[in-house]
mmCIF file of C-alpha atoms in Angstrom:
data_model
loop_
_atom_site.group_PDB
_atom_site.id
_atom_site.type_symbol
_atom_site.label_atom_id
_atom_site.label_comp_id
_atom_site.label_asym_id
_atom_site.label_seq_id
_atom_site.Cartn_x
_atom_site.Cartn_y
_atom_site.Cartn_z
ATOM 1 C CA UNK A 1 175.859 1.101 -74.015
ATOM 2 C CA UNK A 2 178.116 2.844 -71.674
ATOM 3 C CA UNK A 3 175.784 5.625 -69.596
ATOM 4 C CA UNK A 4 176.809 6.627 -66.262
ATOM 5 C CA UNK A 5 174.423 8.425 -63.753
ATOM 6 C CA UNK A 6 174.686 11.633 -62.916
ATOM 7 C CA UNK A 7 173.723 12.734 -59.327
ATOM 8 C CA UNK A 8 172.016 16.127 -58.583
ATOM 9 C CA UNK A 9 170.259 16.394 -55.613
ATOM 10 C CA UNK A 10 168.821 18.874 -53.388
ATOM 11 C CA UNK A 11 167.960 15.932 -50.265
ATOM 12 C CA UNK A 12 170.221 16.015 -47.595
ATOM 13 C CA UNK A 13 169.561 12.633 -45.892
ATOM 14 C CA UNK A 14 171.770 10.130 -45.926
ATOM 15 C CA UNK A 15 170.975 6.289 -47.637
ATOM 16 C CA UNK A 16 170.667 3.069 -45.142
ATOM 17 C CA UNK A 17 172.485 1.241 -48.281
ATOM 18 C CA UNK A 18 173.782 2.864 -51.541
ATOM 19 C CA UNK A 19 174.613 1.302 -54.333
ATOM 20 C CA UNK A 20 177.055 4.159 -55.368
ATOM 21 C CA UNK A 21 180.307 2.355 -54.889
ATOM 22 C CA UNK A 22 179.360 -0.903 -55.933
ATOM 23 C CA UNK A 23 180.053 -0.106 -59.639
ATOM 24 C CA UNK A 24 176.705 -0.435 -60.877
ATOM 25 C CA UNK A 25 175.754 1.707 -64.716
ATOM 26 C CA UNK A 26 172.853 3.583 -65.698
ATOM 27 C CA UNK A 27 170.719 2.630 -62.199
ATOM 28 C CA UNK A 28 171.567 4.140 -58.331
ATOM 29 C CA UNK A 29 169.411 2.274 -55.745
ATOM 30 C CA UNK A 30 169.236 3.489 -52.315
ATOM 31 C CA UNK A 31 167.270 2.507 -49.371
ATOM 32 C CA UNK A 32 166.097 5.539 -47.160
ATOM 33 C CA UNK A 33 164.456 5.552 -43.574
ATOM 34 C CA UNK A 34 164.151 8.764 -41.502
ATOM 35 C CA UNK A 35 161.348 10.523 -38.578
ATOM 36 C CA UNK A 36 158.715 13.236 -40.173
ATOM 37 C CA UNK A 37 159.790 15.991 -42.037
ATOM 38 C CA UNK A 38 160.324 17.441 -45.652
ATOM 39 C CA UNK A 39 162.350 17.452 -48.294
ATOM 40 C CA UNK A 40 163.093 18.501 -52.315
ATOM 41 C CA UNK A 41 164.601 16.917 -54.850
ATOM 42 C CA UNK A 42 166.141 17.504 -58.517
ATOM 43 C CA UNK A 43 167.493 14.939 -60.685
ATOM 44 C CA UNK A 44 168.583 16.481 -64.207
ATOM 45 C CA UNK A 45 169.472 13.468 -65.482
ATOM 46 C CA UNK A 46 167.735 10.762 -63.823
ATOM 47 C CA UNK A 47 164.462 8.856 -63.920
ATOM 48 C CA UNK A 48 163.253 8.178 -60.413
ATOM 49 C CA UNK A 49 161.260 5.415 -58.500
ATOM 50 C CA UNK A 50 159.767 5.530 -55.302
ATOM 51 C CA UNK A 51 159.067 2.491 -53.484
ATOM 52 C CA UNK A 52 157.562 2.584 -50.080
ATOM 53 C CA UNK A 53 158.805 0.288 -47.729
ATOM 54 C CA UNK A 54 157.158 0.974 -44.657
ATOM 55 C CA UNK A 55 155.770 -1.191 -41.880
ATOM 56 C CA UNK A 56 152.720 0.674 -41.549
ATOM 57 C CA UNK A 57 151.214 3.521 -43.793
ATOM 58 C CA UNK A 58 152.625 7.099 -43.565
ATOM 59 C CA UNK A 59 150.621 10.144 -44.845
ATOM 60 C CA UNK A 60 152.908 12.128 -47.512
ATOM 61 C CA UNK A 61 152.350 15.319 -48.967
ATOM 62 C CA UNK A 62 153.849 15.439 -52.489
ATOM 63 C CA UNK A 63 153.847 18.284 -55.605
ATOM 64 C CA UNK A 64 155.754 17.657 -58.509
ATOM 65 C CA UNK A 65 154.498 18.702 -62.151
ATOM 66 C CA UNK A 66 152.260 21.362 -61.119
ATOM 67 C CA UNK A 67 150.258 19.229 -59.404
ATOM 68 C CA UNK A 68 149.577 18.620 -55.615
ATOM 69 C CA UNK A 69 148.557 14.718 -54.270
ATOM 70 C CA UNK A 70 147.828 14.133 -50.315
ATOM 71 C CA UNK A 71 147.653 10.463 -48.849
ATOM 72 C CA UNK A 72 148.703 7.254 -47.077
ATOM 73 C CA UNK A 73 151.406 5.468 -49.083
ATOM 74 C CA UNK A 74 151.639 2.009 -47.609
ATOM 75 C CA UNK A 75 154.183 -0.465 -48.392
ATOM 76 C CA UNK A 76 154.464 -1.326 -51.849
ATOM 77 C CA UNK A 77 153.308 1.785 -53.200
ATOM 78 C CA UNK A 78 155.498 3.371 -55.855
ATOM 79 C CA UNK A 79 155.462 6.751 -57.368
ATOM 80 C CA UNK A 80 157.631 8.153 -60.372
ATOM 81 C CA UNK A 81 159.052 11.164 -61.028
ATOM 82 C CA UNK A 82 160.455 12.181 -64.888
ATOM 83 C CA UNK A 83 164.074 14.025 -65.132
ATOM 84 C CA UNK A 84 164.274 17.292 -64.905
ATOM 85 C CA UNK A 85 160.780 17.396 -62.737
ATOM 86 C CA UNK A 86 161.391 18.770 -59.095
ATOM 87 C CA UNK A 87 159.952 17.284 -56.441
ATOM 88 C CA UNK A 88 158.662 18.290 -52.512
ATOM 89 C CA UNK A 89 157.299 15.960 -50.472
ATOM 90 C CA UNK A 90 156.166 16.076 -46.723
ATOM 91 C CA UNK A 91 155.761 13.156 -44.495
ATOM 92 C CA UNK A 92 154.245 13.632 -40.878
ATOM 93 C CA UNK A 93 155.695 10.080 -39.377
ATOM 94 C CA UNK A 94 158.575 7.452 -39.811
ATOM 95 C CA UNK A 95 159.110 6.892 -43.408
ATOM 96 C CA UNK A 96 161.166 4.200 -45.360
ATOM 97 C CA UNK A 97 161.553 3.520 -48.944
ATOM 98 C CA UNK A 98 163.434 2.391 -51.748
ATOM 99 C CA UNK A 99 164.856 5.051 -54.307
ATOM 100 C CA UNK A 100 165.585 3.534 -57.668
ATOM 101 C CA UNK A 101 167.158 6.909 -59.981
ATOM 102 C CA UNK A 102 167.753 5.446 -63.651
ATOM 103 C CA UNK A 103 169.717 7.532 -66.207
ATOM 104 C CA UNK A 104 167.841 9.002 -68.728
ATOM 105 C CA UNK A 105 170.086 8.628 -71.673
ATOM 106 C CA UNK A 106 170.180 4.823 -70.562
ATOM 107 C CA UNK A 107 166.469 4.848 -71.011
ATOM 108 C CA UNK A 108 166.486 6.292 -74.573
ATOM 109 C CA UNK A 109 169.412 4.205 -75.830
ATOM 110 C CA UNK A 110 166.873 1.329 -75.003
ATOM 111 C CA UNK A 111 164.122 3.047 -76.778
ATOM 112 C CA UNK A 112 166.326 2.982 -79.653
ATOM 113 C CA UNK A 113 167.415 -0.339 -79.521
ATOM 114 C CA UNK A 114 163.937 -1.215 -78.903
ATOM 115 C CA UNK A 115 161.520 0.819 -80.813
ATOM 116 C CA UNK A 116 161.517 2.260 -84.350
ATOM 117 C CA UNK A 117 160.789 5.839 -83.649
ATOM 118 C CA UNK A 118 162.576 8.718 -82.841
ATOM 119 C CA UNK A 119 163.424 8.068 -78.342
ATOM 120 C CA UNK A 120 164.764 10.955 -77.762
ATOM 121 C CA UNK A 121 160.884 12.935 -77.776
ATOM 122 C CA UNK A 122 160.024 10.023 -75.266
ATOM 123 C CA UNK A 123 158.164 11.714 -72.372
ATOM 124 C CA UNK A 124 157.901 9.636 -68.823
ATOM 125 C CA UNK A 125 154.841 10.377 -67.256
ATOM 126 C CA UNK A 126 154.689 11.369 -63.435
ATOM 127 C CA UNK A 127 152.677 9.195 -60.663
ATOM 128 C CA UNK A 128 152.119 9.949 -57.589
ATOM 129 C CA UNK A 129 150.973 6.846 -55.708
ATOM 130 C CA UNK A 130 150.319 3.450 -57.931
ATOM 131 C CA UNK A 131 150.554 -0.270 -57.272
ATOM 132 C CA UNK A 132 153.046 -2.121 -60.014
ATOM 133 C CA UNK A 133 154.123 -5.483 -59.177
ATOM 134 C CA UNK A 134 156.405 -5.645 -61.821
ATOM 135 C CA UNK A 135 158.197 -2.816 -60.603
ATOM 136 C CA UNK A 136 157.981 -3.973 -56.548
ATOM 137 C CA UNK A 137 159.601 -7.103 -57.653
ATOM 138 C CA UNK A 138 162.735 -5.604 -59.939
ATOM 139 C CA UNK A 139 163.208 -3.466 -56.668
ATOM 140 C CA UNK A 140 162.590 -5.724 -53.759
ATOM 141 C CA UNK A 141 165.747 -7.856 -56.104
ATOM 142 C CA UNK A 142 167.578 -4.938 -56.312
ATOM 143 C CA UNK A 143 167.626 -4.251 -52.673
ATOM 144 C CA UNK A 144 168.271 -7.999 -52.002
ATOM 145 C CA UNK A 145 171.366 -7.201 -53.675
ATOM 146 C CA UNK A 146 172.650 -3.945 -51.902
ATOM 147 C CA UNK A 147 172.026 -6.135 -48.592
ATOM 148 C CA UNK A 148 173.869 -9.522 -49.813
ATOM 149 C CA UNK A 149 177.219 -7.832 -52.162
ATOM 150 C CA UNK A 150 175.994 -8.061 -54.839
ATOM 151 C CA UNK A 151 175.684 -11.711 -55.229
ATOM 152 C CA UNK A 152 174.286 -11.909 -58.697
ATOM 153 C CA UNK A 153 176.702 -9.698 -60.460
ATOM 154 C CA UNK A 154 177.014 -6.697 -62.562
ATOM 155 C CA UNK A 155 175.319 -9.013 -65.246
ATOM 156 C CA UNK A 156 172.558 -9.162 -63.068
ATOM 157 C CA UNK A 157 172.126 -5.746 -62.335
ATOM 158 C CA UNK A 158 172.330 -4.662 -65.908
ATOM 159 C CA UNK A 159 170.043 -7.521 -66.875
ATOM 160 C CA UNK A 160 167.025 -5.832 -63.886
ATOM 161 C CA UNK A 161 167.723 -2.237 -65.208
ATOM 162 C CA UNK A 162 167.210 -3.276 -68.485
ATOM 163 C CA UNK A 163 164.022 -5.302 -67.975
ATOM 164 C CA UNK A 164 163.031 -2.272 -65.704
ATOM 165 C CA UNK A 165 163.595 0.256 -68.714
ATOM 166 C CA UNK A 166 161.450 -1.914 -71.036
ATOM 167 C CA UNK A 167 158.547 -1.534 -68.661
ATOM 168 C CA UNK A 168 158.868 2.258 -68.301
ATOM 169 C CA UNK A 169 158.739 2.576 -71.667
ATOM 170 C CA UNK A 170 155.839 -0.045 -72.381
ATOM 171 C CA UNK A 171 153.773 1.312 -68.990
ATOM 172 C CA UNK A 172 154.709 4.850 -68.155
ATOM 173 C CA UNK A 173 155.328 7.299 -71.694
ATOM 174 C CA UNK A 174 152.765 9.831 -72.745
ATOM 175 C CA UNK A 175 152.834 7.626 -76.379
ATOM 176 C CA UNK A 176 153.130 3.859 -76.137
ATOM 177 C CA UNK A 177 155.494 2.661 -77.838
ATOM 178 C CA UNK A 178 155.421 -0.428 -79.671
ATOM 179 C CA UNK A 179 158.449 -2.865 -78.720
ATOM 180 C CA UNK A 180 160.005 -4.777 -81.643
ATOM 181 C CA UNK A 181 160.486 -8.098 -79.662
ATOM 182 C CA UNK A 182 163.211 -10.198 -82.145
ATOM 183 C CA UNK A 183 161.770 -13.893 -82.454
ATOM 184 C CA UNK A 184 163.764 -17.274 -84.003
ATOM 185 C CA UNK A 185 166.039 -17.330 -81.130
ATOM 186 C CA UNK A 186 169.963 -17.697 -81.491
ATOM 187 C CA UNK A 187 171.638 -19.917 -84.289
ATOM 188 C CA UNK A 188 173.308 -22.489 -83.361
ATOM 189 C CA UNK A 189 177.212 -20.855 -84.119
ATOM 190 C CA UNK A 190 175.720 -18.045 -82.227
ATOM 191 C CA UNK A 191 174.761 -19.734 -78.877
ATOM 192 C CA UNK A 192 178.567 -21.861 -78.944
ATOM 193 C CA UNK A 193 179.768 -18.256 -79.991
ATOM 194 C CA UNK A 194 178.511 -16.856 -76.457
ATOM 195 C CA UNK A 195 178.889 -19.894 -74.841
ATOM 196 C CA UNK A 196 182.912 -20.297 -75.295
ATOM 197 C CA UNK A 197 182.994 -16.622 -74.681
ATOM 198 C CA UNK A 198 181.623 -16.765 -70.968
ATOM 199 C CA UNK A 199 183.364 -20.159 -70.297
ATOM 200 C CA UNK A 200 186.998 -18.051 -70.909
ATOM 201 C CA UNK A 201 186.709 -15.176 -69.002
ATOM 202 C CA UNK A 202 184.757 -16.995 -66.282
ATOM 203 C CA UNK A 203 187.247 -15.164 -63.506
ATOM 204 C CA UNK A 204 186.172 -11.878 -65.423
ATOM 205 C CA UNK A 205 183.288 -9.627 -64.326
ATOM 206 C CA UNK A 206 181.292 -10.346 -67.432
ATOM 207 C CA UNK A 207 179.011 -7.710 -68.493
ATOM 208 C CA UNK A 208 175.495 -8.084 -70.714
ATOM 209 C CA UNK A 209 177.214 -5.133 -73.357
ATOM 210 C CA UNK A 210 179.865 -7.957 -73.944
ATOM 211 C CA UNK A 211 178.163 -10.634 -74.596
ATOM 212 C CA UNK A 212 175.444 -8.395 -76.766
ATOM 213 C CA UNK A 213 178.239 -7.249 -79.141
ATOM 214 C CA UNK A 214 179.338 -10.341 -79.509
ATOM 215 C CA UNK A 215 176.683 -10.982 -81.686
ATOM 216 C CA UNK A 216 175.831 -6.965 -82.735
ATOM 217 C CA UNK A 217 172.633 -6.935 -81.366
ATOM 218 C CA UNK A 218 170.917 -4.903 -78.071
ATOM 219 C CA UNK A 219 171.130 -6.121 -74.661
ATOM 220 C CA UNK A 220 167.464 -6.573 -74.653
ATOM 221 C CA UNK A 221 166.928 -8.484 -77.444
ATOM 222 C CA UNK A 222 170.273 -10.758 -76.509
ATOM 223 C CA UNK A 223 168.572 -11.412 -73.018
ATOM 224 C CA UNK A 224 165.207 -12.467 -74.506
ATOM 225 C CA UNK A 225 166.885 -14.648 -77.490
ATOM 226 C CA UNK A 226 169.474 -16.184 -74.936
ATOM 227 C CA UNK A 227 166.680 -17.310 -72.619
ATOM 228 C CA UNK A 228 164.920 -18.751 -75.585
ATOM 229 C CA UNK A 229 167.607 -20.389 -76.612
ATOM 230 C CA UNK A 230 169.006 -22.088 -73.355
ATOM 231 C CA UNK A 231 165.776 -21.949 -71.456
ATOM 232 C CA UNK A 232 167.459 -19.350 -68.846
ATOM 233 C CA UNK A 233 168.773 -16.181 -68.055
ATOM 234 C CA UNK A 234 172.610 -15.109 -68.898
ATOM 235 C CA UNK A 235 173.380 -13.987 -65.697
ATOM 236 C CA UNK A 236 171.919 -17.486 -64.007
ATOM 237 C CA UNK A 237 174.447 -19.312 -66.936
ATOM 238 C CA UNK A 238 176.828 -17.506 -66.001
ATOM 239 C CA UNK A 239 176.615 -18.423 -62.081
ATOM 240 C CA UNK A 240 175.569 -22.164 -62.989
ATOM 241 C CA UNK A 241 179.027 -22.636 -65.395
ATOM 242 C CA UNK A 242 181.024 -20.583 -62.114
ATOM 243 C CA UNK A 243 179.521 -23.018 -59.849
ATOM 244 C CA UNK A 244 180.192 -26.445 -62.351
ATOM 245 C CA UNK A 245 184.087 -25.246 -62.727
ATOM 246 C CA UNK A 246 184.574 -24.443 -58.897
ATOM 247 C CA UNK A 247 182.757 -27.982 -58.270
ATOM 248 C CA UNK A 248 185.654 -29.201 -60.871
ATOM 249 C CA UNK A 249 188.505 -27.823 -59.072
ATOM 250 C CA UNK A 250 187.391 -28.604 -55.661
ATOM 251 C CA UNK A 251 187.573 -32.603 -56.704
ATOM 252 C CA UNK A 252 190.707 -32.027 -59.189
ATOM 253 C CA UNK A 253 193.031 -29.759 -56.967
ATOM 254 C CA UNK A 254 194.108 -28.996 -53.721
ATOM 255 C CA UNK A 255 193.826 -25.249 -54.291
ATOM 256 C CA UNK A 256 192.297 -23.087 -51.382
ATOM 257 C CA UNK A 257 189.011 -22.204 -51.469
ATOM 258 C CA UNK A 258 189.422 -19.105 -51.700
ATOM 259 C CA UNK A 259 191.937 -19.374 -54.635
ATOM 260 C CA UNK A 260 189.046 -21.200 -56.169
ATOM 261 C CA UNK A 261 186.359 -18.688 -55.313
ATOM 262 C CA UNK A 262 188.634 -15.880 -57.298
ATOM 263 C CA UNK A 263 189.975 -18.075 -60.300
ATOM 264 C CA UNK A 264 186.004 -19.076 -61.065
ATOM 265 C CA UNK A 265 184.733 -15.070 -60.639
ATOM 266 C CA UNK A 266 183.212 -15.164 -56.655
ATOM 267 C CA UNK A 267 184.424 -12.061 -55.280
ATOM 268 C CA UNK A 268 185.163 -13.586 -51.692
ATOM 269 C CA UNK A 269 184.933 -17.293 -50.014
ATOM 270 C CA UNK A 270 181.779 -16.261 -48.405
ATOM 271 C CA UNK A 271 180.203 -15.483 -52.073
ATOM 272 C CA UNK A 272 181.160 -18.556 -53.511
ATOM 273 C CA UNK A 273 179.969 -20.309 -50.496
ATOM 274 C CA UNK A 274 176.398 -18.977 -50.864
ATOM 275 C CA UNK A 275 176.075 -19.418 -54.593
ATOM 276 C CA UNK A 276 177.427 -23.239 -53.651
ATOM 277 C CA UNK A 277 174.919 -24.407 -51.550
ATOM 278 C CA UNK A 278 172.118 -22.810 -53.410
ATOM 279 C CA UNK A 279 173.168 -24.818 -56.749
ATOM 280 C CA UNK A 280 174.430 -27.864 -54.796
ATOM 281 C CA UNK A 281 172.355 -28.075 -51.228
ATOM 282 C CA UNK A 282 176.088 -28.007 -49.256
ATOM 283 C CA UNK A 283 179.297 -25.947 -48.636
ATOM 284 C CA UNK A 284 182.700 -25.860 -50.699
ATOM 285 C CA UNK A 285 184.246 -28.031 -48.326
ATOM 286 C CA UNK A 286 181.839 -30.562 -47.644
ATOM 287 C CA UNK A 287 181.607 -31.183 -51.253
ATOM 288 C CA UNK A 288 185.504 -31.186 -51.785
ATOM 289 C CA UNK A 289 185.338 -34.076 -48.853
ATOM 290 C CA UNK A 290 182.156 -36.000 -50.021
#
């Protein structure tokens, strides 16, 4: 699965933080905060999540679908608007929010991989203000990482967007689909198949598509029959086995750290620092002298 988003946009305010150059597929997050005022929007080919982020509630004017909704959207409220469904809203004080815009065509290649009927007559239903935990956690992460590098990865990211997908589908479509959830877990040639895999191109940027084709299967269903299997995540594998061979080469060489940080797939010192002492409790170098 290899969707990019496409950005069409009538809003002319510029993001706090943007996710645009950071390489991320199928998901844009941005993180918005500006005085009272209005503004449209039209995303042709893009899903889009609203999370409110602001300190204290804001009254917002919205109409989108032929319908008109008038309130105070406090923080943690959320509201969705389908592709191809412009959007006004109207806010009369300081406003600041998380904008999540997922591809569409990323959201029916997971309803294929997912479901057994046709995806592509999938229709995401608008909301205007709801509460969805689920949804104010994938985004409060996905902000975390617009405001730390991207720490966790692009296996990370694609890992939330697809978990974030699967609860569209499941909690927002006119028709609920029924997920086929694959149960058994992985054979054993299958997990050392993945496993070797990840432990050569450790300096690579690994992404979930990879290791899914390994074993022909969608990235989904890998993520939920990996996790089974090894009792956690691939992308927190994958940062546990970086960690374990910079922790190696730390006590076996006299390499920089920073030579280090790029051979086991950090993108700086600083990020293998932080991933360090979260695994370990202390830094690079007062391991390497310990």
């Amino acid at each position: 699965m290899n969707t990019t988003v496409s950005h069409q946009t009538e809003c002319a305010s510029l993001p706090i933080l943007s996710s645009r150059n950071h390489g991320w597929e199928n998901i844009l997050v941005e993180q918005f905060q500006h005085p009272a005022g209005e503004g449209k929007c039209h995303y042709s080919d893009e899903h889009t999540i609203c999370l409110s982020l602001v300190s204290r509630p804001v009254r917002l004017l919205q109409i989108k679908a032929g319908k008109t909704y008038a309130g105070l959207y406090g923080k943690g409220d959320i509201s969705i608007t389908p592709a191809k469904e412009p959007f006004f809203a109207r806010w009369d004080g300081d406003d600041h929010y998380l904008e999540i815009r997922i591809a569409s065509r990323f959201l029916q290649n997971v309803a294929r991989e997912t479901i057994n009927n046709n995806p592509d007559h999938l229709k995401l239903l608008p909301e205007f203000r709801t509460r969805d935990p689920y949804i104010e956690s994938i985004g409060m992460m996905l902000l975390c990482e617009l405001k730390h590098e991207n720490l966790g990865g692009r296996l990370y990211i694609e890992s939330l967007a697809n978990i974030l997908a699967v609860h569209l589908l499941r909690h927002y479509c006119a028709a609920k689909p029924r997920l086929s959830i694959s149960e058994g877990g992985l054979s054993e040639r299958q997990v050392l198949q993945v496993l070797e895999y990840i432990n050569e191109h450790l300096n690579q940027d690994i992404k979930l598509a990879n290791l899914a084709a390994l074993l022909d299967m969608s990235q989904f269903h890998f993520s939920h029959l990996f996790k089974q299997a090894i009792g956690t995540a691939p992308y927190q594998y994958l940062l546990q086995q970086r960690v374990e061979r910079a922790k190696q080469l730390l006590k076996q060489t006299d390499q920089l750290i920073m030579e280090i940080a790029l051979e086991c797939g950090f993108s700086s010192h600083s990020h293998l620092s932080k991933q360090f002492r979260q695994f370990t409790g202390m830094t690079p170098k007062a391991y390497r002298v310990n």
